[in-house]
Amino acid sequence: MCGIMGYVGPSEACPILLDGLARLEYRGYDSAGVATIQKNGTLELRRAAGKLTNLRRMLGEAPLSGHIGIGHTRWATHGRPSAENAHPHKAGPVAVIHNGIVENYLDLRTELLSRGHQLSSETDTELIAHLVEEHLKAGRAFGEAVRETVQRLRGSFSIVVMSETSPGMLIAAKTATPLVLGIGEGENFIASDIPAILAHTRNAIVLEDGELAEIGADSVRLMRFDGTAVERAPRRIEWDAVAVTKGGFRHYLRKEINEQPQAWIDTLAGRADPGSPRVNFEMDLLPKGGPAVIGRIVMVSAGASWITSQVGKFVIEDLAGIPVEVDYSSEYRYRRPPIDERTMMIAVSQSGETADTLAAMEEGARRGAHLLAITNTVDSSIARKANAQLYTRCGPEISVTTTKCFLTQLESSYLFAIHLAAKMGRLKDADAEQMLRPMFAIPGQVKAILKLEPQIQQIARKFATAHDFLFLGRGINYPIALEGALKLKEISYIHAEGYSAGEMKHGPIALIDEKLPVVVLIPNDDLFEKTLSNLREVQSRNGRIIAVTDRATDELKAIAHEIIEVPATSRRLTPVLMTVPLQLLAYHIAAERGTDVDQPRNLAKAVTVE
Ligand code: GLU
């Protein structure tokens, strides 16, 4: 998820690696490290928690020489952020850096431990180094050893491997997260993003999924994981210096909206498999006595996490039949809510540091509740406070308003609800499998929605001068109407309200006139006709309707001024696909109005004060 940089050539590797990592800093990270093969032939590492300055300081005190090396900035998914868990990871003569997730890491870990390997970190990455080491010991050539290793790995990953046994060669391989080869004169580079190599060369080869590259100073050999050779000529990168910031996007927000398909895949990785009815988490999320001891569930959260909790409530109650209460953390801590050992408290927080949520959890812990954290940040205060953690694994989110974290919180709630209902015996295997199946289609469907951007941008232009917006939704999409309104007001400063479509006639209908844009979420479900009737109420008062739907009937077309069509998914998953056009709409309206999209006024990413 974070930064990868590798170098082989005549220059000192270390400064080049550090410079490359610095250019990837925009991706956010929690620790960093480098490894080189020293002039005496030994491979050595330096790793530090925190920012690159810590690593730089360490290298100032204990420098690394050598003309070949790898460097990494890590964003923890498996194991807390610390120097021991930072990359590169070493096993015998081998060092590995890795972005992404090895899904079958539990199996591989057990396997390696049983064969006597000593592991020194909690990461999935270290296992890769040990597997390569084993293949080398078995007499394989370096390239072969890595190729056999990647065939054992499941998940979405990119790796770069270095070995004392082949001191002039780096090997890179990937299944999903990007890797770019920079081709120089007598030197070559490998990085997870173009900005890291641009200071050195503009000739680049982008690796495709399922490809591996053997990289020497003067040569590059590409092949598929099965060993078949691949020919691809370098192409010239014409980016100017400005475009390379934020990976080519003008704003982090746009970049993060675009990262959602990958974020979804990473959150699903290892937890559900196509064709299987099971949801497997890395640990037991439920209290010791299992579902039988859960009397009710309380979800505490703030901001957009409160909204995903509302969707969570809907799905958990629907599937597991356990009553779920959702509360603002800031309110909860000052009520005297009934909590006891039969309460399961789920704290939802993107940063894992939300002070109000932490305080609500303290109250829960005091009264004996079982605490589960749904958060994006490994080892955050909220993760540590909880008895169990469900990490959303969407990578660092830098824009203050949330997008990919929001989507993966929804995803995590579905997984949890299906898991819980199955444990309770309320879901037959066939039903669970059927519920999980559409989750695998979501990344492609989100990509399809991202292609609607030109249309959404046009709509944004038309409505960017509005003073108010109304967002309407019903049922499971009512919270998404709240999210659409929240997103718009946060980044464009336009006043917006989210309302249940059925509730509109009890108040907000007074606001409707020809100047008011009304965004309505109208999926093809059993509330379709009802919502259509609500829209007629808007139409008769001349409101301007923007409909988001997976069922653009003639009737709807006749009522709505604009229609944004999203792909169809299962009824419970529609909030995921409804969210994405609302993100793009808010983004383009804000960009049109020239606001500070990534850091809107008065807002902070992690609200660590009460
Ligand atoms: N899963 C790996 C870890 O937790 C890689 C994380 C990353 O992409 O930075 O160490």
XYZ file of C-alpha atoms and ligand atoms in Angstrom:
620
model
C 0.000 0.000 0.000
C 2.940 2.263 0.513
C 6.328 3.039 -0.974
C 8.755 0.740 -2.737
C 12.109 1.806 -4.193
C 14.954 -0.288 -5.558
C 18.253 0.528 -7.268
C 21.056 -1.330 -9.017
C 23.909 0.448 -10.802
C 27.243 2.220 -10.348
C 26.116 4.860 -7.799
C 25.795 4.563 -4.031
C 22.357 3.065 -3.529
C 21.354 4.542 -0.206
C 20.913 8.232 -1.141
C 18.926 7.190 -4.230
C 16.657 4.978 -2.147
C 16.013 7.694 0.425
C 15.299 10.280 -2.252
C 12.837 7.898 -3.946
C 11.083 7.139 -0.667
C 10.820 10.854 0.077
C 9.005 11.322 -3.237
C 6.556 8.638 -2.209
C 5.879 10.219 1.177
C 2.567 11.587 -0.073
C 1.219 8.056 0.277
C 1.488 8.165 4.073
C 3.362 5.538 6.112
C 4.260 4.602 9.645
C 7.815 3.265 9.395
C 10.630 2.950 6.885
C 13.700 0.902 6.089
C 16.460 0.194 3.587
C 18.804 -2.697 2.815
C 21.897 -2.816 0.643
C 24.497 -5.389 -0.208
C 27.723 -3.997 1.253
C 31.009 -3.919 -0.615
C 32.095 -6.976 1.439
C 29.128 -8.887 0.061
C 26.906 -8.944 3.142
C 23.351 -7.752 3.129
C 22.507 -5.240 5.837
C 19.348 -3.477 6.967
C 18.409 -0.266 8.733
C 14.824 0.204 9.887
C 13.053 2.800 12.000
C 9.542 3.478 13.190
C 8.033 6.833 12.260
C 9.087 9.266 9.567
C 11.992 9.063 7.145
C 13.963 11.531 9.290
C 14.330 8.774 11.903
C 15.759 6.425 9.303
C 18.011 9.183 7.965
C 19.327 9.873 11.457
C 20.046 6.173 11.948
C 21.879 5.991 8.627
C 23.870 9.085 9.602
C 25.141 7.173 12.634
C 25.524 3.812 10.909
C 25.772 4.327 7.137
C 25.163 1.643 4.530
C 27.368 1.384 1.458
C 26.708 -0.597 -1.699
C 25.508 -0.284 -5.269
C 22.368 -2.313 -4.978
C 19.545 -1.820 -2.512
C 15.879 -1.726 -1.657
C 13.888 0.771 0.429
C 10.357 0.809 1.776
C 7.842 2.952 3.597
C 5.347 0.728 5.377
C 1.700 1.186 6.231
C 0.948 -1.603 8.654
C -1.658 -4.225 7.853
C -0.207 -7.269 9.644
C 1.473 -6.370 12.911
C 1.816 -3.035 14.611
C 3.949 -0.206 13.279
C 7.418 -0.756 14.800
C 11.055 -1.095 13.765
C 10.841 -4.925 13.940
C 7.841 -5.012 11.630
C 9.234 -2.398 9.222
C 10.554 -3.662 5.900
C 12.908 -4.942 4.499
C 12.523 -8.361 6.109
C 15.440 -10.722 6.076
C 15.803 -14.492 6.104
C 19.328 -15.864 5.632
C 20.779 -14.187 2.550
C 17.429 -12.791 1.385
C 15.715 -9.430 1.961
C 12.195 -8.527 0.848
C 10.067 -5.408 0.646
C 6.373 -5.734 0.015
C 3.258 -3.685 -0.589
C -0.152 -5.232 -0.063
C -1.336 -8.362 1.648
C -0.514 -12.070 1.574
C -3.931 -13.613 2.060
C -2.801 -17.098 2.974
C -0.376 -15.806 5.546
C -1.763 -17.834 8.453
C -1.285 -21.111 6.573
C 2.193 -20.132 5.415
C 3.172 -19.026 8.901
C 2.116 -22.339 10.431
C 3.899 -24.206 7.671
C 7.165 -22.297 8.072
C 7.127 -22.547 11.863
C 6.589 -26.290 11.613
C 9.663 -26.502 9.399
C 11.713 -24.793 12.100
C 11.916 -21.237 10.750
C 12.448 -18.540 13.364
C 10.225 -15.530 12.671
C 11.189 -12.176 14.045
C 8.170 -10.052 13.088
C 4.377 -10.206 13.028
C 4.175 -9.416 9.318
C 2.989 -11.393 6.348
C 6.022 -10.038 4.471
C 8.655 -11.885 6.467
C 7.167 -15.182 5.325
C 8.052 -14.317 1.727
C 11.728 -13.930 2.655
C 11.708 -17.336 4.366
C 10.065 -19.039 1.411
C 12.663 -17.614 -0.986
C 15.418 -18.689 1.398
C 14.076 -22.252 1.406
C 14.056 -22.422 -2.379
C 17.631 -21.100 -2.533
C 18.714 -23.744 -0.018
C 17.075 -26.350 -2.207
C 19.490 -25.284 -4.946
C 17.230 -23.056 -7.055
C 18.668 -20.078 -8.900
C 17.568 -16.732 -7.428
C 15.016 -15.969 -10.165
C 13.587 -19.442 -9.930
C 13.392 -19.244 -6.128
C 11.320 -16.048 -6.273
C 9.133 -17.387 -9.061
C 8.313 -20.503 -7.078
C 7.633 -18.388 -4.022
C 5.160 -16.031 -5.672
C 3.232 -18.994 -6.956
C 2.606 -19.934 -3.319
C 1.278 -16.485 -2.380
C -2.348 -15.462 -2.580
C -3.498 -11.873 -2.400
C -2.760 -8.524 -3.927
C 0.876 -7.685 -3.529
C 3.982 -6.278 -5.098
C 7.427 -7.294 -3.885
C 11.094 -6.626 -4.539
C 13.630 -9.220 -3.429
C 17.408 -9.038 -3.066
C 19.872 -11.792 -2.146
C 23.526 -11.993 -1.133
C 23.744 -15.020 -3.416
C 23.080 -12.854 -6.515
C 24.552 -9.508 -5.506
C 23.914 -7.812 -8.856
C 20.214 -8.539 -9.207
C 16.876 -7.336 -7.899
C 13.731 -9.333 -8.530
C 10.356 -7.657 -8.628
C 6.954 -9.313 -8.913
C 3.385 -8.171 -8.584
C -0.213 -9.266 -8.650
C -1.994 -6.000 -8.099
C -0.420 -2.970 -6.470
C 1.672 -0.986 -9.003
C 5.351 -1.426 -9.838
C 7.272 0.663 -12.363
C 10.700 -0.141 -13.746
C 12.893 2.856 -14.508
C 15.406 2.086 -17.256
C 18.633 4.109 -17.029
C 22.102 3.972 -18.658
C 23.945 1.179 -16.885
C 21.561 1.457 -13.950
C 17.968 0.485 -13.278
C 15.266 1.406 -10.797
C 12.094 -0.146 -9.516
C 9.420 1.781 -7.632
C 5.787 1.652 -6.634
C 5.058 4.942 -8.380
C 6.521 7.086 -11.151
C 7.530 10.149 -9.059
C 10.219 8.061 -7.342
C 12.140 7.413 -10.571
C 11.600 10.633 -12.538
C 14.709 12.362 -11.170
C 16.782 9.581 -12.797
C 15.050 8.484 -15.970
C 11.949 9.005 -18.065
C 12.063 5.572 -19.662
C 9.748 3.251 -17.837
C 8.183 -0.185 -18.087
C 5.025 -0.690 -16.093
C 4.742 -4.256 -14.795
C 1.456 -6.027 -15.410
C -0.292 -8.226 -12.868
C 1.229 -11.690 -12.742
C 4.626 -10.545 -14.019
C 8.103 -10.827 -12.596
C 11.232 -8.852 -13.551
C 14.883 -9.788 -13.082
C 16.678 -6.477 -12.879
C 20.439 -6.084 -13.272
C 22.374 -2.836 -13.845
C 22.483 -3.432 -17.616
C 19.636 -5.825 -18.203
C 15.984 -6.396 -17.492
C 14.201 -9.679 -18.129
C 10.406 -9.854 -17.889
C 8.341 -12.987 -17.546
C 4.998 -14.263 -16.320
C 4.861 -16.154 -13.022
C 4.792 -19.393 -15.006
C 8.118 -18.483 -16.607
C 6.943 -17.515 -20.114
C 9.004 -14.603 -21.406
C 7.370 -11.197 -21.893
C 8.649 -8.551 -24.297
C 7.761 -4.942 -23.581
C 9.682 -1.874 -24.713
C 10.060 1.026 -22.294
C 7.802 4.007 -22.881
C 8.608 7.623 -22.253
C 6.931 9.336 -19.339
C 5.958 12.849 -20.361
C 4.637 14.034 -17.006
C 5.657 17.463 -15.873
C 6.954 18.086 -12.403
C 3.598 19.326 -11.095
C 1.598 16.375 -12.290
C 3.747 13.913 -10.374
C 2.558 15.053 -6.985
C -0.099 12.855 -5.431
C 0.531 10.196 -8.031
C -0.724 12.379 -10.867
C -3.965 13.502 -9.251
C -4.675 17.121 -8.414
C -6.124 16.227 -5.047
C -5.708 13.363 -2.608
C -9.464 13.091 -2.602
C -9.588 12.168 -6.294
C -6.706 9.766 -5.842
C -8.414 8.092 -2.896
C -11.765 7.856 -4.672
C -9.889 6.030 -7.426
C -8.193 3.715 -4.958
C -11.485 2.314 -3.743
C -11.566 -0.802 -5.943
C -8.154 -1.849 -4.596
C -9.093 -0.905 -1.020
C -12.161 -3.116 -1.309
C -10.049 -6.034 -2.552
C -7.540 -5.631 0.297
C -10.253 -5.548 2.942
C -11.788 -8.712 1.535
C -8.436 -10.467 1.157
C -8.171 -13.703 3.081
C -11.547 -13.141 4.703
C -13.817 -14.426 1.970
C -13.156 -16.557 -1.089
C -15.266 -16.851 -4.228
C -17.502 -19.895 -4.009
C -17.096 -20.296 -0.251
C -19.776 -19.478 2.351
C -17.229 -18.714 5.095
C -16.015 -15.417 6.455
C -12.687 -15.857 8.261
C -11.214 -13.117 10.368
C -7.663 -13.075 11.666
C -8.995 -13.528 15.191
C -12.203 -14.318 16.993
C -14.220 -11.095 16.991
C -16.964 -12.379 19.256
C -17.040 -12.646 23.062
C -15.720 -15.900 24.591
C -19.153 -17.472 24.965
C -19.951 -16.842 21.272
C -23.114 -15.232 19.874
C -25.247 -16.761 22.645
C -23.881 -14.295 25.194
C -24.619 -11.203 23.063
C -27.836 -9.607 24.289
C -27.460 -6.549 22.149
C -24.937 -4.594 20.159
C -24.082 -0.944 20.632
C -22.170 0.863 17.890
C -20.351 4.031 18.927
C -18.786 6.355 16.394
C -18.579 9.899 15.051
C -18.939 11.691 11.726
C -18.917 9.471 8.651
C -18.192 6.401 10.825
C -21.510 7.050 12.542
C -23.140 6.862 9.123
C -21.516 3.540 8.227
C -22.613 2.308 11.666
C -26.214 3.056 10.639
C -25.806 0.806 7.601
C -24.100 -1.739 9.884
C -27.096 -1.675 12.195
C -29.409 -2.347 9.281
C -27.448 -5.375 8.076
C -26.688 -6.864 11.495
C -30.300 -6.625 12.641
C -31.486 -7.933 9.296
C -29.190 -10.970 9.233
C -28.416 -11.742 12.873
C -31.628 -10.492 14.465
C -29.732 -8.963 17.389
C -30.913 -5.485 18.381
C -28.337 -2.852 17.436
C -28.208 0.651 18.802
C -26.086 3.314 17.109
C -24.969 6.309 19.069
C -22.726 9.319 18.625
C -19.743 8.670 20.856
C -19.916 12.237 22.093
C -23.487 11.692 23.321
C -23.008 8.205 24.585
C -20.343 9.068 27.104
C -22.650 11.535 28.846
C -25.746 9.376 28.959
C -26.228 6.641 31.462
C -26.748 3.906 28.920
C -27.522 0.395 30.084
C -24.389 -1.650 29.383
C -23.485 -5.017 30.861
C -21.524 -8.199 30.075
C -24.161 -9.109 27.518
C -23.455 -5.954 25.519
C -21.147 -6.116 22.560
C -19.791 -2.680 21.790
C -18.482 -1.960 18.303
C -16.364 1.171 18.030
C -15.986 2.418 14.468
C -13.236 4.928 13.757
C -11.184 5.550 10.661
C -8.158 6.965 12.508
C -8.537 4.837 15.609
C -7.820 7.924 17.679
C -11.238 9.604 17.963
C -11.284 10.868 21.561
C -15.063 10.663 22.008
C -15.160 7.084 20.767
C -12.293 6.097 23.020
C -14.144 7.569 25.992
C -17.316 5.661 25.085
C -15.264 2.462 24.938
C -13.812 3.146 28.362
C -17.333 3.309 29.706
C -18.123 0.022 27.935
C -14.993 -1.666 29.292
C -15.764 -0.527 32.840
C -19.149 -2.187 32.667
C -17.906 -5.448 31.227
C -18.940 -5.095 27.564
C -17.032 -6.998 24.899
C -15.296 -4.417 22.699
C -14.680 -4.751 18.969
C -12.847 -2.034 17.032
C -13.469 -1.469 13.340
C -10.647 0.824 12.346
C -8.139 1.506 9.623
C -5.144 2.028 11.857
C -3.243 -0.917 13.239
C -2.273 -0.474 16.881
C -4.176 2.809 17.250
C -5.561 3.722 20.684
C -9.003 2.385 19.782
C -7.539 -0.849 18.404
C -5.555 -1.335 21.597
C -8.479 -0.579 23.862
C -10.660 -3.203 22.152
C -10.787 -6.942 22.855
C -10.767 -7.668 19.123
C -9.946 -5.740 15.949
C -11.354 -5.757 12.450
C -9.020 -3.680 10.306
C -10.373 -1.990 7.208
C -6.986 -2.129 5.408
C -7.722 0.638 2.935
C -4.266 2.155 3.236
C -3.542 5.673 4.422
C -6.299 8.163 3.740
C -4.930 11.667 3.608
C -7.803 13.810 2.385
C -9.752 14.950 5.431
C -13.104 13.860 4.076
C -13.329 10.097 3.976
C -13.942 7.985 0.884
C -12.127 4.667 0.783
C -12.317 4.274 4.560
C -16.055 4.838 4.388
C -16.481 2.161 1.735
C -14.343 -0.385 3.540
C -16.163 0.280 6.812
C -19.362 -0.659 4.998
C -17.593 -3.723 3.651
C -16.359 -4.710 7.118
C -19.865 -4.385 8.570
C -21.253 -6.754 5.903
C -18.531 -9.286 6.552
C -19.136 -9.076 10.277
C -22.916 -9.388 9.925
C -22.656 -12.432 7.657
C -20.091 -14.018 9.974
C -22.249 -13.412 13.039
C -25.450 -14.674 11.416
C -23.668 -17.806 10.194
C -22.243 -18.457 13.673
C -25.758 -18.149 15.055
C -26.969 -20.738 12.603
C -29.298 -18.229 10.986
C -27.691 -18.451 7.568
C -27.474 -21.579 5.492
C -24.172 -22.080 3.665
C -25.849 -21.562 0.305
C -27.360 -18.256 1.468
C -24.101 -17.006 2.931
C -22.291 -17.867 -0.282
C -24.922 -16.049 -2.286
C -24.602 -12.969 -0.080
C -20.823 -12.902 -0.389
C -20.803 -13.452 -4.139
C -21.750 -9.894 -5.227
C -18.981 -8.514 -2.993
C -16.425 -9.856 -5.464
C -18.030 -7.862 -8.286
C -17.884 -4.545 -6.392
C -14.349 -3.485 -7.445
C -15.258 -3.770 -11.141
C -18.572 -2.023 -10.571
C -16.905 0.859 -8.717
C -14.511 1.175 -11.659
C -17.525 1.386 -13.979
C -18.976 4.209 -11.854
C -15.644 6.049 -11.952
C -16.034 6.080 -15.743
C -19.163 8.215 -15.288
C -16.988 11.046 -14.042
C -17.419 13.309 -17.121
C -21.212 13.132 -16.758
C -21.047 13.828 -13.022
C -18.658 16.710 -13.608
C -21.189 18.282 -15.990
C -23.929 17.944 -13.406
C -21.601 19.496 -10.828
C -21.031 22.502 -13.088
C -24.775 23.046 -13.426
C -25.411 22.982 -9.703
C -22.222 24.425 -8.251
C -23.838 27.771 -7.474
C -26.744 26.345 -5.457
C -27.062 27.528 -1.858
C -28.652 24.397 -0.476
C -28.969 20.741 -1.399
C -31.340 18.063 -0.206
C -30.337 14.375 -0.287
C -33.044 11.734 -0.015
C -32.876 7.993 0.495
C -34.916 5.251 2.133
C -34.194 2.085 4.049
C -30.590 0.999 3.891
C -29.815 3.971 1.650
C -31.138 6.565 4.061
C -27.714 6.764 5.777
C -26.135 7.240 2.337
C -28.312 10.324 1.824
C -26.775 11.598 5.071
C -23.322 10.797 3.725
C -23.995 12.620 0.437
C -25.010 15.712 2.377
C -22.105 15.466 4.810
C -19.556 15.102 2.029
C -20.958 18.057 0.104
C -21.044 20.420 3.063
C -17.606 19.377 4.282
C -15.757 20.133 1.090
C -17.880 22.635 -0.868
C -19.350 24.544 2.123
C -22.800 24.334 0.543
C -25.487 23.752 3.116
C -26.904 20.272 2.594
C -29.314 18.049 4.429
C -29.856 14.332 4.220
C -33.343 13.074 4.855
C -35.345 9.942 4.718
C -37.424 10.283 1.542
C -40.575 9.258 3.377
C -39.954 11.836 6.089
C -39.521 14.716 3.643
C -43.195 15.664 3.594
C -43.046 16.183 7.368
C -40.823 19.231 7.130
C -38.149 19.800 4.486
C -40.786 19.881 1.751
C -41.259 23.529 2.744
C -37.810 24.277 1.310
C -38.496 22.937 -2.152
C -38.621 25.389 -5.017
C -37.079 25.647 -8.486
C -33.700 26.549 -6.990
C -33.296 23.496 -4.768
C -31.353 20.525 -6.157
C -32.676 17.281 -4.682
C -30.396 14.275 -4.985
C -32.331 11.064 -4.581
C -31.043 7.537 -4.143
C -33.515 5.220 -5.754
C -32.316 1.640 -6.105
C -34.354 -1.104 -7.648
C -35.731 -2.511 -4.393
C -39.082 -2.872 -2.705
C -39.083 0.849 -1.866
C -38.631 1.927 -5.503
C -42.296 2.827 -6.066
C -42.555 4.546 -2.690
C -39.518 6.712 -3.412
C -40.935 7.499 -6.847
C -44.036 8.876 -5.132
C -41.821 11.029 -2.904
C -40.170 12.357 -6.043
C -43.493 13.332 -7.505
C -43.986 15.474 -4.403
C -40.675 17.192 -5.199
C -41.567 17.513 -8.879
C -44.885 19.200 -8.207
C -43.014 21.883 -6.253
C -40.502 22.390 -9.094
C -37.493 20.958 -7.243
C -34.609 19.901 -9.497
C -34.112 16.178 -9.205
C -30.803 14.344 -9.612
C -31.535 10.622 -9.371
C -28.954 7.928 -8.634
C -30.359 4.563 -9.615
C -29.769 1.094 -11.015
C -33.201 1.158 -12.631
C -33.778 4.097 -14.944
C -37.407 3.497 -15.862
C -39.238 5.806 -18.274
C -41.233 7.141 -15.392
C -38.119 8.063 -13.447
C -36.614 9.632 -16.554
C -39.701 11.776 -16.949
C -39.464 13.078 -13.386
C -35.704 13.521 -12.931
C -33.614 16.301 -14.482
C -30.463 14.208 -14.277
C -29.982 10.467 -13.936
C -26.774 8.809 -12.792
C -26.974 5.098 -13.536
C -25.018 2.682 -11.364
C -24.646 -1.090 -11.878
C -27.017 -3.442 -10.090
C -25.905 -5.371 -7.029
C -27.638 -7.167 -4.164
C -30.156 -5.177 -2.146
C -27.916 -4.910 0.918
C -24.891 -3.772 -1.077
C -26.589 -0.897 -2.928
C -25.257 1.676 -0.392
C -21.732 0.932 -1.610
C -22.495 1.755 -5.227
C -24.753 4.698 -4.337
C -21.925 6.299 -2.342
C -19.404 6.599 -5.169
C -21.331 9.013 -7.460
C -22.058 11.195 -4.419
C -18.323 11.399 -3.685
C -17.615 12.448 -7.277
C -20.456 14.956 -7.232
C -19.217 16.592 -4.021
C -15.647 16.563 -5.316
C -16.477 18.266 -8.599
C -18.768 20.830 -7.019
C -16.009 21.698 -4.541
C -13.367 21.824 -7.275
C -15.703 24.062 -9.302
C -16.065 26.412 -6.338
C -12.313 26.394 -5.724
C -12.397 25.295 -2.090
C -9.532 23.563 -0.322
C -10.754 20.100 -1.200
C -8.258 18.052 0.808
C -8.137 20.223 3.873
C -11.474 21.944 4.236
C -11.608 24.784 6.694
C -12.162 23.999 10.365
C -11.904 20.222 9.941
C -9.310 17.727 11.156
C -8.675 14.182 10.015
C -8.358 12.615 13.442
C -10.398 14.364 16.101
C -8.375 13.613 19.197
C -10.086 16.183 21.391
C -13.456 15.959 23.035
N 1.244 -6.356 4.722
C 2.548 -5.773 4.863
C 2.801 -5.369 6.296
O 1.937 -5.206 7.066
C 2.795 -4.627 3.869
C 2.185 -3.311 4.237
C 2.382 -2.207 3.164
O 1.828 -2.344 2.076
O 3.074 -1.213 3.449
O 3.913 -5.230 6.672
